[in-house]
Tab-separated table of C-alpha atoms in Angstrom:
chain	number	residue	atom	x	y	z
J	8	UNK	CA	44.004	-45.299	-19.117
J	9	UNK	CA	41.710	-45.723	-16.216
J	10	UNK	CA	37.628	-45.343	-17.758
J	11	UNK	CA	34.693	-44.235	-15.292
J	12	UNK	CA	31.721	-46.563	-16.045
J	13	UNK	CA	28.191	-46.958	-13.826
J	14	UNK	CA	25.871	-48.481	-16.267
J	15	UNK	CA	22.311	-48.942	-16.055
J	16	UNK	CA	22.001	-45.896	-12.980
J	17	UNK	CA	20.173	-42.547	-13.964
J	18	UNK	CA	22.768	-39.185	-13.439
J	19	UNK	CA	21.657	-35.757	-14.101
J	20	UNK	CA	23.967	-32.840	-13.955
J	21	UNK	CA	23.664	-31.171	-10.608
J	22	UNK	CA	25.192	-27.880	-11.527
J	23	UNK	CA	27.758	-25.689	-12.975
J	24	UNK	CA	30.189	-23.247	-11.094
J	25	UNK	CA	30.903	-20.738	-13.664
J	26	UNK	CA	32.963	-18.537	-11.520
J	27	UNK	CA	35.289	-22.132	-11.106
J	28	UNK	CA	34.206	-23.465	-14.195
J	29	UNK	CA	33.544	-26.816	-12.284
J	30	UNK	CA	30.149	-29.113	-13.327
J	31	UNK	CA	29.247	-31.823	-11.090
J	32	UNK	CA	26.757	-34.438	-12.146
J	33	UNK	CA	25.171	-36.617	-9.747
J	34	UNK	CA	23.148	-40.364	-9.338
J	35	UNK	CA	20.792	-40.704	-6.125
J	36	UNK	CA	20.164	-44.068	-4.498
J	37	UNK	CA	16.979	-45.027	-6.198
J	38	UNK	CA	14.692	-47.739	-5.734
J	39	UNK	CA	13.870	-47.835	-9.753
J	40	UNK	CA	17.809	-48.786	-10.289
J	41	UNK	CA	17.994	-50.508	-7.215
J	42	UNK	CA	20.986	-48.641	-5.819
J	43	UNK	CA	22.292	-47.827	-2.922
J	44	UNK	CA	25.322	-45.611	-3.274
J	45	UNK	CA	25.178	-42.006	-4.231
J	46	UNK	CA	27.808	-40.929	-7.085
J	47	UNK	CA	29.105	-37.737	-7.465
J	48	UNK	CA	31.453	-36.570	-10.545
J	49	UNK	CA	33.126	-33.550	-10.915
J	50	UNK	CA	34.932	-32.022	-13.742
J	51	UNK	CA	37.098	-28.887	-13.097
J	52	UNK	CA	38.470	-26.050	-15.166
J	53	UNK	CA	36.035	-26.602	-17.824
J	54	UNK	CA	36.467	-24.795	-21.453
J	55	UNK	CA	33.707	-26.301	-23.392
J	56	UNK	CA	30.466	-28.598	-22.621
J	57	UNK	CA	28.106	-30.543	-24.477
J	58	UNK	CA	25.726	-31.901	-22.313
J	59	UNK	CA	22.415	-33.752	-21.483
J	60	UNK	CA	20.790	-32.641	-18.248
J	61	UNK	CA	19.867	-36.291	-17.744
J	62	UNK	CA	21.731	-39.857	-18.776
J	63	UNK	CA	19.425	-42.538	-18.029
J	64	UNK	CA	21.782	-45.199	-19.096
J	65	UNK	CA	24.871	-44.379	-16.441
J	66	UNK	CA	28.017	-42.595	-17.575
J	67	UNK	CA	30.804	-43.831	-19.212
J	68	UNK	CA	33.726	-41.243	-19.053
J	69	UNK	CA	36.851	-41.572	-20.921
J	70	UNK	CA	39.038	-39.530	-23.314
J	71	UNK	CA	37.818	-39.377	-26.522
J	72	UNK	CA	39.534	-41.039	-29.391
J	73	UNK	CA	41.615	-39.569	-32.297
J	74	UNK	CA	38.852	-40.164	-34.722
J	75	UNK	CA	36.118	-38.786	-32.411
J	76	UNK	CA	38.119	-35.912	-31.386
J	77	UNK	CA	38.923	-35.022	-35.050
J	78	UNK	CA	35.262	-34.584	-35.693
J	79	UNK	CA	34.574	-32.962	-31.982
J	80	UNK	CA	37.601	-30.396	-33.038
J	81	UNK	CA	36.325	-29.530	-36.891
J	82	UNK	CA	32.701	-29.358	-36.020
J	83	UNK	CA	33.247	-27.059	-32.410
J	84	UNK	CA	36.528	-25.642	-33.165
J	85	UNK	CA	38.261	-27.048	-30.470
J	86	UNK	CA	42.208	-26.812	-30.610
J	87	UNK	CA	44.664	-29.637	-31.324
J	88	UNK	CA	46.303	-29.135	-27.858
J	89	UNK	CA	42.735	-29.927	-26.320
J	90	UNK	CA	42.956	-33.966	-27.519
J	91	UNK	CA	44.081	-34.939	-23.905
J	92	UNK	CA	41.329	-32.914	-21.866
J	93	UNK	CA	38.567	-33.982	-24.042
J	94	UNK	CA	36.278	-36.330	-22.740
J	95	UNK	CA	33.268	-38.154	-23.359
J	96	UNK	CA	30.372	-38.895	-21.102
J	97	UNK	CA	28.155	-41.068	-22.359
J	98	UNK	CA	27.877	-45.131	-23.538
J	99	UNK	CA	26.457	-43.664	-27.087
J	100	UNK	CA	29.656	-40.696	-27.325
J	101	UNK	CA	26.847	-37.687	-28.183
J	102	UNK	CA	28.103	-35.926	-24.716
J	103	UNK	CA	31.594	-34.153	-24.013
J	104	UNK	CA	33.294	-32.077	-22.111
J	105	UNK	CA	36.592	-29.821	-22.605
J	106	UNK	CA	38.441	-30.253	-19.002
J	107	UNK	CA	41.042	-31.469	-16.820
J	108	UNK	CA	40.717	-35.160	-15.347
J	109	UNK	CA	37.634	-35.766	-14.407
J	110	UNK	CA	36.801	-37.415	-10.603
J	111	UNK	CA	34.392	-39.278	-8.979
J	112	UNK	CA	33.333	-40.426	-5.375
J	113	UNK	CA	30.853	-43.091	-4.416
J	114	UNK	CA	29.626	-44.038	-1.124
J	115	UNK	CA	26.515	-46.037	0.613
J	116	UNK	CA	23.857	-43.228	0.819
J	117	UNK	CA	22.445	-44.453	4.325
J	118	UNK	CA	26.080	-43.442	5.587
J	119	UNK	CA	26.276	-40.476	4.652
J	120	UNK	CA	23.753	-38.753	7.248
J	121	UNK	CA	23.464	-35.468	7.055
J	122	UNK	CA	26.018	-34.701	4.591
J	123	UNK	CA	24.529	-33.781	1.304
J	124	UNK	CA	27.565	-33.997	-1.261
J	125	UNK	CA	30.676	-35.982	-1.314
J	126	UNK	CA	32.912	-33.251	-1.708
J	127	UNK	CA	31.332	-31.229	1.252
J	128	UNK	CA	33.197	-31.777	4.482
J	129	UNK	CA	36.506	-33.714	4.885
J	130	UNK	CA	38.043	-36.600	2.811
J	131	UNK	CA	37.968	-38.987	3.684
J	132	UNK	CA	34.301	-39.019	4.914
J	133	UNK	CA	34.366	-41.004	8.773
J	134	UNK	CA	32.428	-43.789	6.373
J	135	UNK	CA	33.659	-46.129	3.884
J	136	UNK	CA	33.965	-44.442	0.384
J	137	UNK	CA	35.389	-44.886	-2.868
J	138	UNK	CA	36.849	-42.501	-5.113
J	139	UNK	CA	39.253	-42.504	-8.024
J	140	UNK	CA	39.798	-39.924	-11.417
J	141	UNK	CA	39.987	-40.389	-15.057
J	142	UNK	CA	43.367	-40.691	-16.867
């Protein structure tokens, strides 16, 4: 199982598709974190969402456990045949979302010029980037 983790790096969710039921959440180069790569996360095909707008800690997405998503499933009703697309978001668990695999794509912000997202424009960018998913 492969885990996305950015500690310590302020994200805040960017916005919500409802038409594709796709949320993206976002963290800026900042001087107050002392990055310099812009991360982008999207989550597609999403059935359910329990969200902050802002994580000040970083994320930490991975599927949520048997004993987490027992609780997740009584308290929001969630199916049984969810337990593989449920996923948390947060170091502290209080954030999830009902999905399919969740992605991500980092690159130095200076590169990136005028582009404004990651997932604008080709891929790969013409710059160095990274980019990976959540199993």
């Amino acid at each position: 199982m492969t885990d996305f983790v950015r500690e310590g790096r302020l994200f805040r969710v960017s916005g919500f598709d409802p038409s594709h039921r796709q949320l993206f959440l976002i963290s800026e180069a900042t001087l107050v974190d002392r990055t310099t790569t812009r991360v982008e996360v999207s989550i597609g095909h999403v059935e359910l969402m329990f969200l902050r707008s802002l994580y000040r800690n970083g994320l930490h997405v991975r599927r949520a456990t048997a004993a987490e998503f027992a609780v997740l499933s009584e308290r929001h009703g969630i199916p049984a045949a969810s337990a593989e697309y449920t996923w948390i978001l947060d170091p502290e668990g209080e954030s999830f979302v009902v999905a399919s695999h969740p992605n991500w794509r980092e690159a130095e912000y200076a590169l990136m010029g005028e582009r404004e997202s990651l997932y604008d424009g080709p891929w790969p960018p013409e710059f160095p980037a990274e980019s990976g998913n959540v199993s």
